[in-house]
Short mmCIF file of C-alpha atoms and ligand atoms in Angstrom, two decimals:
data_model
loop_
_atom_site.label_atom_id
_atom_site.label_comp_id
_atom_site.label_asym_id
_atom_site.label_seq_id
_atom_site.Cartn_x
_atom_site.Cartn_y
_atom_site.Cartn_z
CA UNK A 617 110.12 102.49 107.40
CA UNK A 618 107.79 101.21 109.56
CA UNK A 619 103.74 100.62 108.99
CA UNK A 620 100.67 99.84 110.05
CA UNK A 621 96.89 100.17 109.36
CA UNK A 622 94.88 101.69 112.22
CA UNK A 623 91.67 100.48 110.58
CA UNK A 624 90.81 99.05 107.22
CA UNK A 625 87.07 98.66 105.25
CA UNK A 626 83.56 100.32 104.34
CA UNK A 627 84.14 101.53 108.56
CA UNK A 628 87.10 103.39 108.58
CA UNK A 629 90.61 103.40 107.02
CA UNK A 630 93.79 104.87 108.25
CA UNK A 631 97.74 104.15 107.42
CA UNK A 632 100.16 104.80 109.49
CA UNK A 633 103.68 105.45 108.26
CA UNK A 634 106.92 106.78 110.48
CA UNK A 635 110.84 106.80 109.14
CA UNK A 636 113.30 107.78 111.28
CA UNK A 637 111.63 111.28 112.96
CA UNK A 638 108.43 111.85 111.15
CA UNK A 639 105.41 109.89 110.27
CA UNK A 640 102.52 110.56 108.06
CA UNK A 641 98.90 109.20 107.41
CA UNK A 642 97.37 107.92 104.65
CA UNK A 643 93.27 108.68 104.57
CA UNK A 644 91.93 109.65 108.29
CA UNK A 645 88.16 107.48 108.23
CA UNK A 646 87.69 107.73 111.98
CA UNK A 647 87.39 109.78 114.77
CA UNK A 648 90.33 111.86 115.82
CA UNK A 649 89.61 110.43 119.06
CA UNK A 650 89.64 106.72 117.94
CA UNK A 651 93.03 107.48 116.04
CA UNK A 652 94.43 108.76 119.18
CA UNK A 653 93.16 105.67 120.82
CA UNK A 654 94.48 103.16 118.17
CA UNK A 655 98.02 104.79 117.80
CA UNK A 656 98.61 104.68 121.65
CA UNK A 657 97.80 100.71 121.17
CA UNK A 658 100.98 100.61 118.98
CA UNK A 659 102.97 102.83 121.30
CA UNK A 660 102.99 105.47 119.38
CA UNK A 661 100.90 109.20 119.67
CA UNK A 662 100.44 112.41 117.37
CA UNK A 663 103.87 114.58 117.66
CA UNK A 664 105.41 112.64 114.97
CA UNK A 665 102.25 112.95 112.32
CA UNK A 666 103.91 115.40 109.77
CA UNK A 667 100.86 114.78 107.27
CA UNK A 668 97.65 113.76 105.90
CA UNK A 669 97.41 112.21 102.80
CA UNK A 670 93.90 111.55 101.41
CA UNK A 671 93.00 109.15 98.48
CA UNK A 672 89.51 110.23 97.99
CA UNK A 673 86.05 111.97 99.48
CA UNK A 674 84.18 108.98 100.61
CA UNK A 675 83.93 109.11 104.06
CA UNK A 676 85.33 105.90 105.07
CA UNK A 677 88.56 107.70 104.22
CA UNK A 678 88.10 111.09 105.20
CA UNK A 679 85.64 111.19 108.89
CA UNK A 680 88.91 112.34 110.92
CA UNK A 681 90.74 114.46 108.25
CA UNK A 682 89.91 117.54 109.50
CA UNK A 683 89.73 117.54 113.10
CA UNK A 684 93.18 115.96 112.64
CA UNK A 685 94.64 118.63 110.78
CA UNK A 686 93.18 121.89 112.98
CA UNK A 687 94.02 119.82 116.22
CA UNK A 688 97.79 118.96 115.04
CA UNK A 689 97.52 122.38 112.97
CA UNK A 690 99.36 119.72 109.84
CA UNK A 691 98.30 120.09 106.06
CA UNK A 692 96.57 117.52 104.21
CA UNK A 693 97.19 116.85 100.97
CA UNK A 694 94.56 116.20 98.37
CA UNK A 695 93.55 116.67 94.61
CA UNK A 696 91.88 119.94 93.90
CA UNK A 697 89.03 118.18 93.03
CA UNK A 698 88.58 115.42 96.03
CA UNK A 699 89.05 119.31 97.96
CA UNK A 700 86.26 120.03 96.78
CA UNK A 701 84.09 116.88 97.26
CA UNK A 702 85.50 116.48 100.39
CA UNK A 703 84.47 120.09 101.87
CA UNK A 704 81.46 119.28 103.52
CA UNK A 705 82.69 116.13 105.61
CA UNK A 706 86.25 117.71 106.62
CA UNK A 707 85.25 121.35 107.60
CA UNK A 708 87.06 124.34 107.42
CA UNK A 709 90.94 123.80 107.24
CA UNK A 710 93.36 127.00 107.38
CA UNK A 711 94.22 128.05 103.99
CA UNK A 712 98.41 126.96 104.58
CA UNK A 713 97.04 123.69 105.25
CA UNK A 714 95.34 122.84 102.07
CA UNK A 715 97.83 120.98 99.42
CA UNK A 716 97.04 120.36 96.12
CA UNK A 717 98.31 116.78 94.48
CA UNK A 718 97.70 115.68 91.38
CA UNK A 719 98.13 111.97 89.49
CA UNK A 720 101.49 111.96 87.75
CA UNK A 721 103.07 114.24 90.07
CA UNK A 722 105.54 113.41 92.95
CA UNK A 723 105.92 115.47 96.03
CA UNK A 724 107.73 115.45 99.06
CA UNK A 725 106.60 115.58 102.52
CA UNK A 726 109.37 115.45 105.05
CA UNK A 727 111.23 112.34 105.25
CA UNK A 728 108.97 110.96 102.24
CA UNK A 729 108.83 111.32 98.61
CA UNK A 730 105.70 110.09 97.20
CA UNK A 731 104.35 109.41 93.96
CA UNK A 732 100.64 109.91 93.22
CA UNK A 733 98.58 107.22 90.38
CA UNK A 734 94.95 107.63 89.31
CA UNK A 735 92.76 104.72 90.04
CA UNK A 736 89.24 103.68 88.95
CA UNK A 737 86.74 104.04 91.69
CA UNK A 738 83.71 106.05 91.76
CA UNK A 739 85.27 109.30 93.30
CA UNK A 740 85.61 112.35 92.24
CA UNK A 741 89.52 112.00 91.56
CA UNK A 742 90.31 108.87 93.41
CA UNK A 743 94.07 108.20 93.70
CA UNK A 744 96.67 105.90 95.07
CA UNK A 745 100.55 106.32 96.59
CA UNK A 746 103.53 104.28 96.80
CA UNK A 747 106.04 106.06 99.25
CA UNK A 748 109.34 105.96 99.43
CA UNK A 749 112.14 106.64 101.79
CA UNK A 750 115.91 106.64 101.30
CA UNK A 751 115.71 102.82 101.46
CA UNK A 752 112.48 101.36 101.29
CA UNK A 753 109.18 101.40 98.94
CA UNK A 754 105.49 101.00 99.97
CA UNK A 755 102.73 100.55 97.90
CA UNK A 756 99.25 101.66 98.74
CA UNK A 757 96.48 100.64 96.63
CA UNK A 758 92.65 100.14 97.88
CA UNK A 759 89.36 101.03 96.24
CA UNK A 760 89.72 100.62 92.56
CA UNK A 761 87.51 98.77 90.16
CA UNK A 762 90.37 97.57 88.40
CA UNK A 763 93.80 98.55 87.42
CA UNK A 764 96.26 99.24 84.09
CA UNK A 765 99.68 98.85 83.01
CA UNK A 766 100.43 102.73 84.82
CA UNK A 767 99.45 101.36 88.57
CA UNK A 768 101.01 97.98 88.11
CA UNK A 769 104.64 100.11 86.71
CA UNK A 770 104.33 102.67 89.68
CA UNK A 771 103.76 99.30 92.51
CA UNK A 772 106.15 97.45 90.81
CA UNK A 773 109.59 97.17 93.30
CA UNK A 774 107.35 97.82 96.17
CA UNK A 775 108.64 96.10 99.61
CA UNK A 776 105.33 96.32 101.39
CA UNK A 777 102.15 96.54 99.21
CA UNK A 778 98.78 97.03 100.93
CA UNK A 779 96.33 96.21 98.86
CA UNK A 780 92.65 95.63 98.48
CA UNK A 781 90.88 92.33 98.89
CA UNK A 782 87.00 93.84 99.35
CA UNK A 783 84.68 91.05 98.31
CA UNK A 784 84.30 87.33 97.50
CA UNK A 785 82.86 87.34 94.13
CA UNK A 786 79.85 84.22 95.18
CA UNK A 787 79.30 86.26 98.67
CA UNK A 788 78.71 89.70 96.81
CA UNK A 789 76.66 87.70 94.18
CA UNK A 790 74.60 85.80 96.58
CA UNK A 791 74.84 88.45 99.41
CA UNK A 792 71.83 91.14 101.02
CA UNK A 793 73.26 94.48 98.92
CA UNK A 794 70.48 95.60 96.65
CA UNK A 795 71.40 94.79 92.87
CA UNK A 796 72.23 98.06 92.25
CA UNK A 797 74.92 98.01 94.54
CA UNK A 798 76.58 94.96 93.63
CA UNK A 799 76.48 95.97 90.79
CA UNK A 800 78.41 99.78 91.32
CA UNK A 801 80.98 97.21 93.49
CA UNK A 802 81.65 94.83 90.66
CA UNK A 803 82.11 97.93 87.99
CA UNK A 804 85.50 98.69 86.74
CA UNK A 805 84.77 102.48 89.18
CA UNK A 806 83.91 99.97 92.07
CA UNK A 807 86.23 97.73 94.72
CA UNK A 808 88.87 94.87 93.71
CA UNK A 809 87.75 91.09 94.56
CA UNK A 810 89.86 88.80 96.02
CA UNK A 811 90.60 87.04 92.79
CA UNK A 812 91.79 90.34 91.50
CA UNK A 813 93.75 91.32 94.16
CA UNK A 814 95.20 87.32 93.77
CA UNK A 815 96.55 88.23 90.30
CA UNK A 816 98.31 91.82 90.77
CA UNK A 817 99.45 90.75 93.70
CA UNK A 818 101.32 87.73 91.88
CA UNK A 819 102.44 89.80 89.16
CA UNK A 820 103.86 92.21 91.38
CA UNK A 821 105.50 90.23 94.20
CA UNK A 822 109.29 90.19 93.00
CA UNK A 823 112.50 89.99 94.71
CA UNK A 824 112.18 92.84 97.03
CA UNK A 825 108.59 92.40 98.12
CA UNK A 826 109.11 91.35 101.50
CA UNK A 827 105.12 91.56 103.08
CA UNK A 828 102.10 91.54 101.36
CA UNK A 829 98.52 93.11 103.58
CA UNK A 830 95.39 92.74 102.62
CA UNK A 831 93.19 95.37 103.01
CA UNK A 832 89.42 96.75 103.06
CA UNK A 833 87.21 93.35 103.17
CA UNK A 834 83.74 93.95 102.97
CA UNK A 835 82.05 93.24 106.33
CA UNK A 836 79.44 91.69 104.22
CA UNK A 837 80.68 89.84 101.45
CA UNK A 838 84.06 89.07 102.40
CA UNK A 839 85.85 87.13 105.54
CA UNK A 840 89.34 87.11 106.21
CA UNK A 841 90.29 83.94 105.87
CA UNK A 842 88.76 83.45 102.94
CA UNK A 843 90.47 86.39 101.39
CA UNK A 844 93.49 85.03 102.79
CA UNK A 845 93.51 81.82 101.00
CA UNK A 846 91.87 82.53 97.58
CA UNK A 847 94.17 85.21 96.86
CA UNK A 848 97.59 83.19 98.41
CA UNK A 849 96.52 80.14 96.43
CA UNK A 850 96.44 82.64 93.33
CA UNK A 851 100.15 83.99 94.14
CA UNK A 852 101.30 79.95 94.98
CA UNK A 853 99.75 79.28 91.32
CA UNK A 854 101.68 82.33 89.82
CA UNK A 855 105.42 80.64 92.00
CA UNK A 856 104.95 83.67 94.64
CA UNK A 857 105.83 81.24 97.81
CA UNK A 858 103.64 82.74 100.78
CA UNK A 859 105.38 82.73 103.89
CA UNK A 860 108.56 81.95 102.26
CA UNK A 861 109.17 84.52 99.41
CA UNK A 862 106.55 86.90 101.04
CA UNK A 863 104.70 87.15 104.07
CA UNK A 864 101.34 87.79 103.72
CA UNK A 865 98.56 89.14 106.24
CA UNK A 866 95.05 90.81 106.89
CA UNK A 867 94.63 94.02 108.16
CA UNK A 868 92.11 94.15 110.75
CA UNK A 869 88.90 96.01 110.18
CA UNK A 870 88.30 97.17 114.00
CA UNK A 871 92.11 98.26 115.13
CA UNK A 872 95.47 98.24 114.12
CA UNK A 873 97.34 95.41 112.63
CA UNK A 874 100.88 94.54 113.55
CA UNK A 875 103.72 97.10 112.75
CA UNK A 876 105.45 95.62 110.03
CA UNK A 877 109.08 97.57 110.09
CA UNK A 878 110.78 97.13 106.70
CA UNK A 879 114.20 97.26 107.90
CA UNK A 880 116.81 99.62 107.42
CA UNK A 881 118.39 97.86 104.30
CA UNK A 882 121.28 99.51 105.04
ZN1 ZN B 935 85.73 104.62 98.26
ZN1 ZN B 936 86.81 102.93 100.97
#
Protein backbone atom coordinates (compact mmCIF):
# COMPACT_ATOMS: atom_id res chain seq x y z
CA UNK A 1 0.00 0.00 0.00
CA UNK A 2 1.22 3.12 -0.66
CA UNK A 3 0.01 6.78 0.84
CA UNK A 4 0.06 10.12 0.93
CA UNK A 5 -1.86 13.30 1.98
CA UNK A 6 -2.48 15.78 -0.85
CA UNK A 7 -3.38 18.44 1.72
CA UNK A 8 -4.08 18.40 5.42
CA UNK A 9 -5.98 21.26 7.90
CA UNK A 10 -9.00 23.84 8.36
CA UNK A 11 -7.83 24.47 4.14
CA UNK A 12 -8.29 21.37 2.59
CA UNK A 13 -7.78 17.62 3.25
CA UNK A 14 -7.28 14.79 0.89
CA UNK A 15 -5.70 11.04 1.26
CA UNK A 16 -4.42 9.37 -1.22
CA UNK A 17 -4.27 5.58 -1.18
CA UNK A 18 -3.19 3.07 -4.30
CA UNK A 19 -2.44 -0.98 -3.89
CA UNK A 20 -1.39 -2.73 -6.61
CA UNK A 21 -4.04 -1.35 -9.60
CA UNK A 22 -6.47 0.86 -7.86
CA UNK A 23 -6.35 3.75 -5.55
CA UNK A 24 -8.93 5.53 -3.59
CA UNK A 25 -9.40 8.92 -1.68
CA UNK A 26 -10.17 9.67 1.55
CA UNK A 27 -12.27 13.25 1.93
CA UNK A 28 -11.82 15.53 -1.42
CA UNK A 29 -11.40 19.42 0.47
CA UNK A 30 -10.04 21.06 -2.65
CA UNK A 31 -10.52 21.84 -6.01
CA UNK A 32 -10.69 19.06 -8.52
CA UNK A 33 -8.27 21.10 -10.28
CA UNK A 34 -5.77 21.47 -7.34
CA UNK A 35 -6.08 17.56 -6.79
CA UNK A 36 -5.17 17.05 -10.32
CA UNK A 37 -2.34 19.41 -9.76
CA UNK A 38 -1.06 17.83 -6.45
CA UNK A 39 -1.31 14.12 -7.65
CA UNK A 40 0.76 14.89 -10.86
CA UNK A 41 3.48 16.29 -8.16
CA UNK A 42 3.67 12.66 -6.88
CA UNK A 43 3.64 11.15 -10.33
CA UNK A 44 0.61 9.93 -10.20
CA UNK A 45 -3.03 11.18 -12.09
CA UNK A 46 -6.86 10.17 -11.87
CA UNK A 47 -7.28 6.66 -13.89
CA UNK A 48 -6.41 4.75 -10.90
CA UNK A 49 -9.00 6.70 -8.33
CA UNK A 50 -11.59 3.82 -7.86
CA UNK A 51 -13.32 5.92 -4.94
CA UNK A 52 -14.25 8.62 -2.70
CA UNK A 53 -14.51 8.12 0.74
CA UNK A 54 -15.85 11.03 2.85
CA UNK A 55 -15.57 11.37 6.72
CA UNK A 56 -17.90 14.19 7.15
CA UNK A 57 -19.85 17.51 5.59
CA UNK A 58 -17.55 20.22 6.61
CA UNK A 59 -16.14 21.58 3.76
CA UNK A 60 -12.57 21.30 4.42
CA UNK A 61 -13.30 17.67 3.57
CA UNK A 62 -15.76 17.72 1.01
CA UNK A 63 -15.00 21.19 -1.64
CA UNK A 64 -13.85 18.63 -4.51
CA UNK A 65 -16.16 15.61 -3.79
CA UNK A 66 -18.38 16.15 -6.34
CA UNK A 67 -16.78 17.52 -9.27
CA UNK A 68 -14.49 14.53 -8.64
CA UNK A 69 -17.01 12.01 -8.81
CA UNK A 70 -19.16 13.41 -12.14
CA UNK A 71 -15.68 14.15 -13.82
CA UNK A 72 -14.20 10.47 -13.05
CA UNK A 73 -18.03 9.31 -13.15
CA UNK A 74 -16.67 7.13 -9.46
CA UNK A 75 -19.10 6.76 -6.38
CA UNK A 76 -18.47 8.26 -3.16
CA UNK A 77 -19.21 6.75 -0.24
CA UNK A 78 -20.80 8.43 2.71
CA UNK A 79 -23.28 8.01 5.72
CA UNK A 80 -26.86 8.63 4.82
CA UNK A 81 -26.84 11.32 6.98
CA UNK A 82 -23.36 13.31 6.10
CA UNK A 83 -25.46 12.72 2.32
CA UNK A 84 -27.58 14.74 3.39
CA UNK A 85 -25.56 17.55 5.09
CA UNK A 86 -23.29 17.38 2.49
CA UNK A 87 -25.91 18.08 -0.50
CA UNK A 88 -25.54 21.56 -0.89
CA UNK A 89 -21.58 21.78 -1.12
CA UNK A 90 -21.14 18.52 -3.42
CA UNK A 91 -24.00 19.01 -6.04
CA UNK A 92 -25.88 16.67 -7.82
CA UNK A 93 -24.16 13.16 -8.07
CA UNK A 94 -25.85 10.31 -10.35
CA UNK A 95 -27.97 8.17 -8.29
CA UNK A 96 -25.34 4.74 -8.92
CA UNK A 97 -22.85 6.90 -7.44
CA UNK A 98 -24.22 7.58 -4.08
CA UNK A 99 -23.06 4.79 -1.33
CA UNK A 100 -24.36 4.54 1.86
CA UNK A 101 -21.76 3.56 4.93
CA UNK A 102 -22.52 3.32 8.17
CA UNK A 103 -20.22 3.07 11.67
CA UNK A 104 -19.83 -0.61 12.51
CA UNK A 105 -20.06 -1.76 9.09
CA UNK A 106 -17.18 -2.89 6.74
CA UNK A 107 -17.30 -2.64 3.03
CA UNK A 108 -15.24 -3.29 0.23
CA UNK A 109 -14.15 -1.12 -2.48
CA UNK A 110 -11.89 -2.79 -4.97
CA UNK A 111 -8.62 -3.79 -3.78
CA UNK A 112 -9.68 -2.43 -0.16
CA UNK A 113 -11.70 -3.59 2.65
CA UNK A 114 -12.46 -0.93 5.03
CA UNK A 115 -13.87 -0.63 8.29
CA UNK A 116 -15.93 2.43 9.28
CA UNK A 117 -15.79 3.93 13.43
CA UNK A 118 -17.89 6.83 14.73
CA UNK A 119 -15.96 9.69 16.09
CA UNK A 120 -16.86 12.77 18.17
CA UNK A 121 -16.76 15.91 16.17
CA UNK A 122 -19.42 18.31 15.55
CA UNK A 123 -20.81 16.72 12.25
CA UNK A 124 -23.66 15.41 11.41
CA UNK A 125 -22.32 11.67 11.47
CA UNK A 126 -18.64 12.20 11.51
CA UNK A 127 -16.63 8.99 10.97
CA UNK A 128 -13.21 7.53 10.64
CA UNK A 129 -11.49 4.38 8.48
CA UNK A 130 -8.68 2.14 8.89
CA UNK A 131 -8.11 0.28 5.47
CA UNK A 132 -6.78 -2.67 4.80
CA UNK A 133 -5.26 -4.60 2.00
CA UNK A 134 -4.16 -8.23 1.74
CA UNK A 135 -1.04 -7.20 3.71
CA UNK A 136 -1.08 -3.98 5.22
CA UNK A 137 -3.36 -1.75 7.70
CA UNK A 138 -3.85 2.08 7.72
CA UNK A 139 -5.42 4.01 10.15
CA UNK A 140 -7.16 7.27 9.48
CA UNK A 141 -8.28 9.32 12.25
CA UNK A 142 -8.64 13.36 12.16
CA UNK A 143 -11.28 15.66 13.61
CA UNK A 144 -12.52 14.17 16.79
CA UNK A 145 -12.91 15.79 20.16
CA UNK A 146 -11.74 12.82 21.75
CA UNK A 147 -11.79 9.13 21.42
CA UNK A 148 -13.03 5.62 23.34
CA UNK A 149 -12.01 2.20 23.84
CA UNK A 150 -14.06 1.31 20.11
CA UNK A 151 -11.55 3.75 17.95
CA UNK A 152 -8.47 2.86 19.89
CA UNK A 153 -9.57 -1.39 19.25
CA UNK A 154 -10.38 -0.64 15.46
CA UNK A 155 -6.53 1.53 15.07
CA UNK A 156 -4.97 -0.85 17.06
CA UNK A 157 -2.38 -3.13 14.57
CA UNK A 158 -2.38 -0.24 12.25
CA UNK A 159 1.08 0.08 10.13
CA UNK A 160 0.55 3.67 9.13
CA UNK A 161 -1.75 5.82 11.36
CA UNK A 162 -2.54 9.39 10.28
CA UNK A 163 -3.69 11.12 12.85
CA UNK A 164 -4.69 14.49 14.13
CA UNK A 165 -2.45 16.94 15.89
CA UNK A 166 -4.83 20.36 15.37
CA UNK A 167 -3.85 22.72 18.16
CA UNK A 168 -1.34 23.57 20.91
CA UNK A 169 -3.41 23.76 23.93
CA UNK A 170 -1.45 27.53 25.28
CA UNK A 171 -1.69 28.78 21.41
CA UNK A 172 -5.55 27.99 21.17
CA UNK A 173 -5.86 29.40 24.78
CA UNK A 174 -3.93 32.49 24.20
CA UNK A 175 -4.69 32.67 20.40
CA UNK A 176 -7.19 35.42 18.14
CA UNK A 177 -10.38 32.71 17.79
CA UNK A 178 -13.32 34.28 19.54
CA UNK A 179 -14.09 32.33 22.93
CA UNK A 180 -16.74 30.68 21.51
CA UNK A 181 -14.70 28.99 19.19
CA UNK A 182 -12.05 27.79 21.30
CA UNK A 183 -14.23 26.73 23.10
CA UNK A 184 -16.40 24.34 20.25
CA UNK A 185 -12.40 23.23 19.41
CA UNK A 186 -11.54 22.16 22.91
CA UNK A 187 -15.13 20.21 23.34
CA UNK A 188 -15.13 16.51 23.36
CA UNK A 189 -17.34 17.21 19.43
CA UNK A 190 -14.27 19.49 18.57
CA UNK A 191 -10.41 18.70 17.20
CA UNK A 192 -7.61 16.54 19.12
CA UNK A 193 -4.54 18.63 20.67
CA UNK A 194 -1.26 17.66 20.35
CA UNK A 195 -1.06 16.27 23.83
CA UNK A 196 -3.92 14.05 22.88
CA UNK A 197 -2.80 12.93 19.82
CA UNK A 198 0.78 12.30 22.06
CA UNK A 199 -1.09 9.71 24.17
CA UNK A 200 -3.17 7.51 21.53
CA UNK A 201 -0.54 7.66 19.50
CA UNK A 202 1.73 5.96 22.31
CA UNK A 203 -0.82 3.59 23.22
CA UNK A 204 -1.25 2.53 19.84
CA UNK A 205 2.24 2.37 18.31
CA UNK A 206 3.05 -1.50 18.65
CA UNK A 207 5.13 -3.84 16.79
CA UNK A 208 3.78 -3.36 13.40
CA UNK A 209 3.37 0.39 13.37
CA UNK A 210 5.98 1.26 11.07
CA UNK A 211 5.14 5.41 10.36
CA UNK A 212 3.29 7.63 12.32
CA UNK A 213 1.78 11.32 10.28
CA UNK A 214 0.53 13.96 11.82
CA UNK A 215 -2.19 15.57 10.45
CA UNK A 216 -4.62 18.77 10.32
CA UNK A 217 -2.58 21.54 12.48
CA UNK A 218 -4.38 24.54 12.92
CA UNK A 219 -2.85 27.37 10.84
CA UNK A 220 -3.48 29.38 13.88
CA UNK A 221 -2.82 27.69 16.94
CA UNK A 222 -0.56 25.07 15.98
CA UNK A 223 3.10 24.87 14.14
CA UNK A 224 4.65 21.89 12.99
CA UNK A 225 7.41 21.56 14.82
CA UNK A 226 5.91 22.09 17.76
CA UNK A 227 3.41 19.40 17.14
CA UNK A 228 6.22 17.36 16.20
CA UNK A 229 8.01 17.42 19.41
CA UNK A 230 5.27 17.63 22.12
CA UNK A 231 3.57 14.73 20.85
CA UNK A 232 7.13 12.52 20.07
CA UNK A 233 8.32 13.47 23.54
CA UNK A 234 4.83 11.99 24.74
CA UNK A 235 5.40 8.57 22.69
CA UNK A 236 9.49 8.63 23.99
CA UNK A 237 7.79 8.97 27.63
CA UNK A 238 5.30 6.06 26.87
CA UNK A 239 9.00 3.70 25.34
CA UNK A 240 7.59 4.38 21.62
CA UNK A 241 11.35 5.14 20.17
CA UNK A 242 10.72 7.84 17.30
CA UNK A 243 12.78 7.28 14.45
CA UNK A 244 13.78 3.98 15.65
CA UNK A 245 10.59 1.92 16.49
CA UNK A 246 8.49 4.38 14.32
CA UNK A 247 9.04 7.05 12.02
CA UNK A 248 7.17 9.88 12.55
CA UNK A 249 6.26 13.01 10.24
CA UNK A 250 3.96 16.10 9.42
CA UNK A 251 1.80 16.24 6.70
CA UNK A 252 2.00 19.41 4.95
CA UNK A 253 -0.90 21.78 4.97
CA UNK A 254 -0.29 23.37 1.31
CA UNK A 255 0.69 20.02 -0.88
CA UNK A 256 1.42 16.59 -0.63
CA UNK A 257 3.68 14.96 1.80
CA UNK A 258 6.06 12.20 0.90
CA UNK A 259 4.61 8.79 -0.34
CA UNK A 260 5.17 6.59 2.39
CA UNK A 261 4.88 2.86 0.65
CA UNK A 262 4.27 0.27 3.37
CA UNK A 263 5.93 -2.51 1.72
CA UNK A 264 4.70 -5.55 0.36
CA UNK A 265 5.24 -7.68 3.60
CA UNK A 266 5.26 -10.44 1.60
ZN1 LIG B 1 -14.54 18.92 10.64
ZN1 LIG C 1 -11.54 19.18 9.15
Amino acid sequence: MKVTTLASGSSGNAIYIEDQEEAILIDVGLSGRAIVERLAAIDRDLSRIKAILVTHEHVDHVKGVGVLSRKLDKPVYATEKTWAAMAKTVGPVADENRRYIEAGKGIEVGEFQLEVFATSHDAVDSVGYTIHTRHEKLGVLTDTGCINLSIKDQLAGSDMLICESNHDLDMLKKGPYPWNLKKRILSQKGHLSNISAGHILADLCSGTTQQVVLAHLSQENNEPDLAYTTVAEIMEKKGCAIGRQVDMAVAPRGGPGPVYDLGSGE
